[in-house]
Short mmCIF file of C-alpha atoms in Angstrom, two decimals:
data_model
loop_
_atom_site.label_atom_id
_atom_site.label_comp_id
_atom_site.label_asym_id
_atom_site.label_seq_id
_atom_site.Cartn_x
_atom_site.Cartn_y
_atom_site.Cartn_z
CA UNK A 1307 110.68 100.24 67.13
CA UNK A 1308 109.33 103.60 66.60
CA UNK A 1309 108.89 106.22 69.57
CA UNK A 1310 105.61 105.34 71.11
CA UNK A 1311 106.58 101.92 70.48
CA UNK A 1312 109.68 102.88 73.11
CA UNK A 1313 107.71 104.48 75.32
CA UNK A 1314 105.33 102.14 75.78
CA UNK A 1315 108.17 99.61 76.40
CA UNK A 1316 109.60 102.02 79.38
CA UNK A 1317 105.82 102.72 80.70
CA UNK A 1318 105.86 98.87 80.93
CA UNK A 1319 108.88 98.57 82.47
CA UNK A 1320 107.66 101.65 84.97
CA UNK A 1321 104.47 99.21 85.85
CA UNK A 1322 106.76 96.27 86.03
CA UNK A 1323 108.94 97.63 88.69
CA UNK A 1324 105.92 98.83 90.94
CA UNK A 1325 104.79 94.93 90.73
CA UNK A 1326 108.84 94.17 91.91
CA UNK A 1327 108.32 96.46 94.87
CA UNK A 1328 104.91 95.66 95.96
CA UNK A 1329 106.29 91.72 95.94
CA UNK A 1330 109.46 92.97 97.80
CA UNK A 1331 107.37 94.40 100.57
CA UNK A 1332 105.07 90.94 100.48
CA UNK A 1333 108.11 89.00 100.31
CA UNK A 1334 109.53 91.17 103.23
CA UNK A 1335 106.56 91.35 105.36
CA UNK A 1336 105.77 86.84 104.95
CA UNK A 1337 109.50 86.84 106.51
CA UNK A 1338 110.14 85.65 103.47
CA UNK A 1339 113.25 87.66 103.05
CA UNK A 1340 115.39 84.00 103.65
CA UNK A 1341 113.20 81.71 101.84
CA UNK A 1342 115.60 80.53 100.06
CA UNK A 1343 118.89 80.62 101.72
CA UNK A 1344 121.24 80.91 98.58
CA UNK A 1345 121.23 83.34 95.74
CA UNK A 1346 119.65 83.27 92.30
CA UNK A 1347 118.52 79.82 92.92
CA UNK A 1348 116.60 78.01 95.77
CA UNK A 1349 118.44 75.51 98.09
CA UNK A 1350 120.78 74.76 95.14
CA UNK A 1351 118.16 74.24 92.57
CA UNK A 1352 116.58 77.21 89.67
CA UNK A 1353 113.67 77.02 91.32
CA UNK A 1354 111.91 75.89 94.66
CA UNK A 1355 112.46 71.70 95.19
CA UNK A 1356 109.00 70.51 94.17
CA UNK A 1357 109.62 66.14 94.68
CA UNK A 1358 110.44 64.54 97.80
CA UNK A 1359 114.09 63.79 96.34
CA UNK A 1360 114.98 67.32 95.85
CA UNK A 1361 113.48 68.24 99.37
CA UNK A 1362 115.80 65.84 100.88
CA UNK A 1363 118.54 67.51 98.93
CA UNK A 1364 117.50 70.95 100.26
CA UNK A 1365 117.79 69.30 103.42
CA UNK A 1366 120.62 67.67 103.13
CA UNK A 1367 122.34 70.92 101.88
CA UNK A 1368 121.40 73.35 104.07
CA UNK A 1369 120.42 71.60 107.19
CA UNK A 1370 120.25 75.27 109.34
CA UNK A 1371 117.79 76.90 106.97
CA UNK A 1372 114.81 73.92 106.44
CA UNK A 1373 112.42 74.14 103.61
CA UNK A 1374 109.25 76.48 103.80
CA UNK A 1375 107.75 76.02 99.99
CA UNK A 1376 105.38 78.90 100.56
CA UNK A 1377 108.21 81.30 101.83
CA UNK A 1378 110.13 79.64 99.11
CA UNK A 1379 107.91 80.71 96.28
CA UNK A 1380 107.19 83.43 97.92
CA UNK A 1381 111.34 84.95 97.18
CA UNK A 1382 111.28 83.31 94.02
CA UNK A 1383 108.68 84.65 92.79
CA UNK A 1384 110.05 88.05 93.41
CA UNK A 1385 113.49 87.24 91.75
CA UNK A 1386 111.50 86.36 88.47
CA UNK A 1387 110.12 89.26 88.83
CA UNK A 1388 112.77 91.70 89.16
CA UNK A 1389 115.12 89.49 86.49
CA UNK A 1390 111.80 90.11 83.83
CA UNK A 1391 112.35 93.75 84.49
CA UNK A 1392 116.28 93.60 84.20
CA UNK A 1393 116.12 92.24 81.04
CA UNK A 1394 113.52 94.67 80.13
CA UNK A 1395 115.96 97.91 80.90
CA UNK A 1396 118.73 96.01 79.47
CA UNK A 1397 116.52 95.81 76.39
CA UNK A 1398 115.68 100.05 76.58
CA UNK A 1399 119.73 100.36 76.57
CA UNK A 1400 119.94 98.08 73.42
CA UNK A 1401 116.85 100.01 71.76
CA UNK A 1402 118.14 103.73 72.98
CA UNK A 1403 120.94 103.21 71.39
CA UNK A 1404 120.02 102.39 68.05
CA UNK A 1405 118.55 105.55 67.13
CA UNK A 1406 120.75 108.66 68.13
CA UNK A 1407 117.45 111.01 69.01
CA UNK A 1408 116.69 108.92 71.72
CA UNK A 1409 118.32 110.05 75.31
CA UNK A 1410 120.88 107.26 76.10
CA UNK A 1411 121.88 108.70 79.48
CA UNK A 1412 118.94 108.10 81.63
CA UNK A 1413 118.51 104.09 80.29
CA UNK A 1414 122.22 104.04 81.20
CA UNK A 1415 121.97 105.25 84.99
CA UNK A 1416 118.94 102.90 84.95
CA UNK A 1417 121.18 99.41 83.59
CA UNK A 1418 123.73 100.74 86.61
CA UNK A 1419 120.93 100.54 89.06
CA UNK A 1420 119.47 97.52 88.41
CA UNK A 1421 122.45 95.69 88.37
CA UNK A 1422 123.61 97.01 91.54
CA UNK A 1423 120.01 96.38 92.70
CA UNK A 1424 120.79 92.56 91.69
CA UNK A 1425 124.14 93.19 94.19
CA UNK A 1426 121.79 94.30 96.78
CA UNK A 1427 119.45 91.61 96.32
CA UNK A 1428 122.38 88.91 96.45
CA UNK A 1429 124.00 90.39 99.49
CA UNK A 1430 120.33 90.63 101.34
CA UNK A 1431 120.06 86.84 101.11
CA UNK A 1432 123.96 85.85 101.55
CA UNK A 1433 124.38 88.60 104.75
CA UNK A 1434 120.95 87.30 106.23
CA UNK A 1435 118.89 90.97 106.27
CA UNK A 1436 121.26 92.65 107.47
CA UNK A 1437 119.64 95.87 108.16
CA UNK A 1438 121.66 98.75 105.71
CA UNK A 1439 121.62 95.99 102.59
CA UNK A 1440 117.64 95.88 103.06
CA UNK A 1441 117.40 99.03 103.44
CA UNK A 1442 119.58 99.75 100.27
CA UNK A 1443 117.98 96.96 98.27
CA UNK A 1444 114.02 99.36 99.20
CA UNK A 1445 116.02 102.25 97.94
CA UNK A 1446 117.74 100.38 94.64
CA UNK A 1447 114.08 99.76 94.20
CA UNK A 1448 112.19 103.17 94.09
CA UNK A 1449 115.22 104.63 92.41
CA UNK A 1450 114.64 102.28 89.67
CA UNK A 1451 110.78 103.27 89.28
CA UNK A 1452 111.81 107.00 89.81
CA UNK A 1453 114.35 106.76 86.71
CA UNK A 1454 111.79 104.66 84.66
CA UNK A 1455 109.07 107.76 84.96
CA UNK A 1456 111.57 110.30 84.23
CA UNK A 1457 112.13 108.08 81.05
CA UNK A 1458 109.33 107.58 80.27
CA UNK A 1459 107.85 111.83 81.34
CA UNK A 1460 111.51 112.26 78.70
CA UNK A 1461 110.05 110.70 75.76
CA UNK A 1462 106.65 112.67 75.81
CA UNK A 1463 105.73 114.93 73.19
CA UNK A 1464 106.23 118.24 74.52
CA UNK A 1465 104.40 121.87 72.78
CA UNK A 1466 106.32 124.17 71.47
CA UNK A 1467 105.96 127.40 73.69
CA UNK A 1468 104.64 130.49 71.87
CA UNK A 1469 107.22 133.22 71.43
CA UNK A 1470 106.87 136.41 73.65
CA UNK A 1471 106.24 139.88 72.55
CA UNK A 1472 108.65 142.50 72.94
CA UNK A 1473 106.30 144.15 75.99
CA UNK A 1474 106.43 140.41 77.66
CA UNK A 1475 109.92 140.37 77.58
CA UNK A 1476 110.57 144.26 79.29
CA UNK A 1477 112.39 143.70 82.74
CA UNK A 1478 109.55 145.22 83.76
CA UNK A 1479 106.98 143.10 82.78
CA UNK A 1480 105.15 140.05 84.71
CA UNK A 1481 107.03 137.58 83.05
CA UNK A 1482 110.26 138.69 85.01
CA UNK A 1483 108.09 138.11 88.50
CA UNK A 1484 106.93 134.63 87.12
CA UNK A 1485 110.59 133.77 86.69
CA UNK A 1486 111.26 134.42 90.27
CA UNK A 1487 108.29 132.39 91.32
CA UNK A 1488 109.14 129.59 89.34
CA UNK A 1489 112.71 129.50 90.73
CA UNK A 1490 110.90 129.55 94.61
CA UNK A 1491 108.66 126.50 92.89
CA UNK A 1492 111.40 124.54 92.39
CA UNK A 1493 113.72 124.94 95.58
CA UNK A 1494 110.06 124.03 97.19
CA UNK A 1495 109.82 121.25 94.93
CA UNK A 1496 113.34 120.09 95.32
CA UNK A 1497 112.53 120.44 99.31
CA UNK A 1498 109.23 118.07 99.04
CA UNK A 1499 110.66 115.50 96.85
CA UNK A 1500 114.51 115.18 99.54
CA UNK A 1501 112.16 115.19 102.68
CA UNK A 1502 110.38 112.63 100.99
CA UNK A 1503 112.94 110.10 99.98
CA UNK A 1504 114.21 111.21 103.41
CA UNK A 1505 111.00 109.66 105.13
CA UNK A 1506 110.87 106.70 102.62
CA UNK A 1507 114.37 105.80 103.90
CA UNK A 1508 113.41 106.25 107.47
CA UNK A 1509 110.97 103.50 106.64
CA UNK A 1510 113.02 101.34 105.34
CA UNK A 1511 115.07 101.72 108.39
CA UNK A 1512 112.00 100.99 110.54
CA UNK A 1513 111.48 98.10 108.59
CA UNK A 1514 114.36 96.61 108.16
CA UNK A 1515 115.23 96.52 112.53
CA UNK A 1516 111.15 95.47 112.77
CA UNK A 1517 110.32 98.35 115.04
CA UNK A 1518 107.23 98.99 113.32
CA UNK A 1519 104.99 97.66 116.24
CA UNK A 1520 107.09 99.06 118.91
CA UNK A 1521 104.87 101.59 119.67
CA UNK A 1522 101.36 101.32 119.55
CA UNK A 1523 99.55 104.57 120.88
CA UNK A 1524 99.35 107.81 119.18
CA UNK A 1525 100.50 110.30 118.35
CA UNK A 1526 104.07 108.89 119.45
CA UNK A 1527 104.39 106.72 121.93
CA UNK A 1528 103.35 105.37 125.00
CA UNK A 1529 106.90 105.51 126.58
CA UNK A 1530 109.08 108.23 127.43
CA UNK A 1531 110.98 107.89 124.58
CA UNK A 1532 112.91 111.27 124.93
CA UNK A 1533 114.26 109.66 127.78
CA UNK A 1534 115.47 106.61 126.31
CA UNK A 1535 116.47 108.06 122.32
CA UNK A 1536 119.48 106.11 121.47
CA UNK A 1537 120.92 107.62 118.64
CA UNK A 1538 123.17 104.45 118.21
CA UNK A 1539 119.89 102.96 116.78
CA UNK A 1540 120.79 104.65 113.28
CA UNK A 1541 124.62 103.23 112.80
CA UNK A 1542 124.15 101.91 109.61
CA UNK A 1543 126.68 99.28 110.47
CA UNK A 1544 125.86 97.22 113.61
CA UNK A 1545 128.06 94.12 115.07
CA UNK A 1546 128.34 91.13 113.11
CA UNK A 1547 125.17 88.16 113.72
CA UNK A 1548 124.52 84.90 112.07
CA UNK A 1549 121.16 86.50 111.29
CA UNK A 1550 119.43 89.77 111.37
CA UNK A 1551 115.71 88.41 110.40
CA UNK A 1552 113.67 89.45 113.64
CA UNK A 1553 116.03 92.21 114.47
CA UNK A 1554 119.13 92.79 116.34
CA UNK A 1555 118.33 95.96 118.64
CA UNK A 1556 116.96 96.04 121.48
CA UNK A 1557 113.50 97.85 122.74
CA UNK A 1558 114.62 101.35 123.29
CA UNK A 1559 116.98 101.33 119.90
CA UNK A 1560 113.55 99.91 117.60
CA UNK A 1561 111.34 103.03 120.12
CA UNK A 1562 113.79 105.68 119.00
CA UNK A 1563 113.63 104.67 115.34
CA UNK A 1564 109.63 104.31 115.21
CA UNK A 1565 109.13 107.84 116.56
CA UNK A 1566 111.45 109.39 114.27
CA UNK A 1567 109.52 108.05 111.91
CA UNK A 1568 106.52 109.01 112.68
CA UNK A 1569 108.17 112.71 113.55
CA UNK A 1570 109.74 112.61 109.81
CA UNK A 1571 105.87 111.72 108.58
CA UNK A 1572 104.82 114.67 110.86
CA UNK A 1573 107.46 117.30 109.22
CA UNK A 1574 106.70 115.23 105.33
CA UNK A 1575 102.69 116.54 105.64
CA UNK A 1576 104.02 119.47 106.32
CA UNK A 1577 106.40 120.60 104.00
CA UNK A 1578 104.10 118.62 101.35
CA UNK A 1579 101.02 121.00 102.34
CA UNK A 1580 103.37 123.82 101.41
CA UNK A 1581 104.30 122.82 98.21
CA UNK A 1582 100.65 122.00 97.12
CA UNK A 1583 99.93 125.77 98.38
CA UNK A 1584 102.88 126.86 95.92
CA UNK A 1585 101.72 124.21 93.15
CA UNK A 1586 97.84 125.40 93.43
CA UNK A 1587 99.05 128.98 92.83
CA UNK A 1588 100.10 127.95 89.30
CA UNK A 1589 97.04 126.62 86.80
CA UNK A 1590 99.11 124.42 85.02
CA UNK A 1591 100.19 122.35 88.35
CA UNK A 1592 96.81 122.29 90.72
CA UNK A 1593 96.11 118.78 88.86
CA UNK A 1594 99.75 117.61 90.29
CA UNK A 1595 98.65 119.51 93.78
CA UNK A 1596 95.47 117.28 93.93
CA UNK A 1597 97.21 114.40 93.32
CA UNK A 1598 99.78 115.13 95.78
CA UNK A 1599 97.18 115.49 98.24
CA UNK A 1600 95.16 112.43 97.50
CA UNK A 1601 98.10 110.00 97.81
CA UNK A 1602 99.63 112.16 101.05
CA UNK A 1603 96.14 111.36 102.60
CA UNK A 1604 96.28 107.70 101.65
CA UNK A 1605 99.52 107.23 103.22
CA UNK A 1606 99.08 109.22 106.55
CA UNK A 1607 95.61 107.03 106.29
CA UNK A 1608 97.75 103.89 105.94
CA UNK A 1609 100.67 104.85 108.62
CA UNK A 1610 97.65 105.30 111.09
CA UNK A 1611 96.19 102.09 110.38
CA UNK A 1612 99.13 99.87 110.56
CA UNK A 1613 100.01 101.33 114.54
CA UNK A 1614 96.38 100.91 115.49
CA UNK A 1615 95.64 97.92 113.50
CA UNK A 1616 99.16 96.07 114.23
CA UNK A 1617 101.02 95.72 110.80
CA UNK A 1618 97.99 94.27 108.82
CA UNK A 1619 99.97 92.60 105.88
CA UNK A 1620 97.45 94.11 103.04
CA UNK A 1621 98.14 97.47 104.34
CA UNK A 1622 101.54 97.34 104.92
CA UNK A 1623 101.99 96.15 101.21
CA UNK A 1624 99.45 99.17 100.68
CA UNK A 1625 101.51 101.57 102.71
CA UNK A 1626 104.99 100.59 100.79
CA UNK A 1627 103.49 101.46 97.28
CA UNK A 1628 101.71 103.98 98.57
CA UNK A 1629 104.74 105.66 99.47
CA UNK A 1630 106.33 104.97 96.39
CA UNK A 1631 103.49 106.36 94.26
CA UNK A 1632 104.24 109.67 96.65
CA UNK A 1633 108.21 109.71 95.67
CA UNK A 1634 106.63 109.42 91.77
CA UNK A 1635 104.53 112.20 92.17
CA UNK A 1636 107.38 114.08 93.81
CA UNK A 1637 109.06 112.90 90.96
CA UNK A 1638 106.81 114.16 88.58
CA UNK A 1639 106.64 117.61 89.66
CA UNK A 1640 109.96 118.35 89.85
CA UNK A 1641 110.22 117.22 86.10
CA UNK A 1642 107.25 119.35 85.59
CA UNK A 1643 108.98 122.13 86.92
CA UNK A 1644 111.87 121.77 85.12
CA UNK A 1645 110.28 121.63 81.65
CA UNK A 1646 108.37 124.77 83.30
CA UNK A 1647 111.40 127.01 83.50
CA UNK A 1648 113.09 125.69 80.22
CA UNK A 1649 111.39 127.63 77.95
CA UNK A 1650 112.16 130.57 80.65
CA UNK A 1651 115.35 130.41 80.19
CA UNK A 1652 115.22 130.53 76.02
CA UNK A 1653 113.02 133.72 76.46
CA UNK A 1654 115.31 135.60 78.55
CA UNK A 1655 117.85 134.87 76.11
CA UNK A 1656 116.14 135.79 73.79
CA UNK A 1657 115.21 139.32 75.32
CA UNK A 1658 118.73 140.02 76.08
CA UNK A 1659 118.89 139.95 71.98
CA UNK A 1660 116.25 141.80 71.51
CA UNK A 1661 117.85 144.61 73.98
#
């Protein structure tokens, strides 16, 4: 396979494992999270029981979890899915290492997360949602897509830059200020893209204990929730259940995690306003500063919408991809960056020659 050949297979892959996480938030969201109460099959059978016989065999089997075929298909359907795009990074791994000019070490760190993704995915069904595992399992997720655009952003073709003049590189000259400014650049970008996966876990968290309809009033809340923050409500491990679908905490625990939510969403806008001032001062990045605009609107939009609206399903699929197209962007800039400051780098060396 030649190189746009592999890229093209990772940019499929990429789209693949936005479809995985906009099916685990469906899947999630239709409490569908236990459809089928074993793990990789369904009630003890590769798929969902379709004949009456094989119902009363899911019955008979698992008599304290009965049969729901559209929650059933519903999990399954996800588990395809996500095994389609397994194979498909196990098949990048095979194909990276075939041909020694192809990076090896980023398909590797992805065939580690998807299998431990598979882990979390096993362990979300066999310790019945149990909050940290689904919360892990969201993260396993946009990791995955995060690692699949750097890929594929890897494999690009990328210009030659042109080589400085011997006035460009004086210590004197601009180019020693735009070094500077692209090393703020990229502690802000570095900043946007942790407060961000910050925020996305905060969601999961919110998610995963369904206190996302705790609080219906804005801008926070309409109890005193300073009064009753329970900090206890983030201990990632909480006392043993026989199920945690529904939630385990109680109403003060799910208040204190919704506003913090909505407080990390608060302190996200605003450290994501700042980079896009630091990304519009560059030419090259005010495309990347639109874009992280546009999609930081759509999710603030969506966050909005989902309190007043109470958790419509379609857009709080909406708001889960949304918020992983935000991490990608992140993503992107920070690579961006990077490649930014890399040719930097070889010019400074090469004026230290030169002097």
């Amino acid at each position: 396979m030649q190189r746009n050949g592999f890229r093209l297979l990772v940019l499929a892959a990429l789209i693949l494992s936005v479809c995985v996480i906009g099916l685990g938030a469906y899947t999630r969201l239709t409490e569908a999270g236990l459809g089928c109460p074993d793990w990789p099959g369904c009630y003890g059978f590769a798929g969902v029981p379709k004949t009456d016989v094989h119902q009363e065999l899911a019955a008979a089997r698992y008599p304290h979890a009965p049969l729901e075929v559209h929650k059933a298909w519903n999990e399954m359907l996800h588990r395809y899915v996500a095994g389609t795009l397994g194979i498909m990074i196990l098949a990048i791994n095979v194909l990276a290492w075939r041909r020694p000019e192809r990076p090896r070490g980023l398909p590797a760190c992805l065939l580690v997360t998807v299998v431990f993704q598979a882990m979390l995915g096993m362990w979300t069904v066999t310790l019945s949602l149990m909050p940290v595992v689904v919360m892990g399992h969201l993260l396993g997720g946009f990791t995955t897509a995060s690692l699949l655009l750097v890929l594929w952003l890897r494999l690009r073709p990328l210009p030659m830059p042109r080589s400085p003049s011997r006035s460009q590189l004086r210590p004197s000259s601009p180019f020693a200020s735009s070094t500077a400014s692209a090393g703020a650049l990229s502690l802000f970008a570095l900043l946007g893209l942790a407060v961000v996966i910050g925020q996305i876990a905060l969601g999961g968290w919110t998610a995963a204990n369904y206190a996302a309809v705790v609080c219906t009033q804005l801008p926070l809340c309409e109890v005193d929730w300073q009064q009753s923050f329970d900090s206890s409500a983030f201990s990632l491990i909480q006392p043993v259940h026989d199920s945690y679908q529904y939630g385990v905490l109680d109403y003060q625990q799910r208040v204190t995690i919704h506003v913090t939510h909505r407080i990390g969403a608060a302190v996200t806008t605003l450290v994501l306003l700042l980079l896009a001032w630091q990304l519009w001062r560059h030419p090259a990045l005010r495309q990347l500063a639109l874009l992280m605009l546009g999609v930081l609107c759509g999710q603030v939009a969506l966050g909005i919408t989902n309190v007043v609206a109470s958790l419509p399903l379609g857009v709080a699929v909406a708001h889960n991809l949304t918020g992983m197209a935000l991490l990608l962007v992140l993503v992107a800039v920070n690579v961006q960056v990077f490649w930014m400051r890399r040719p930097t780098r070889h010019w400074q060396g090469s004026a230290a020659r030169l002097h």
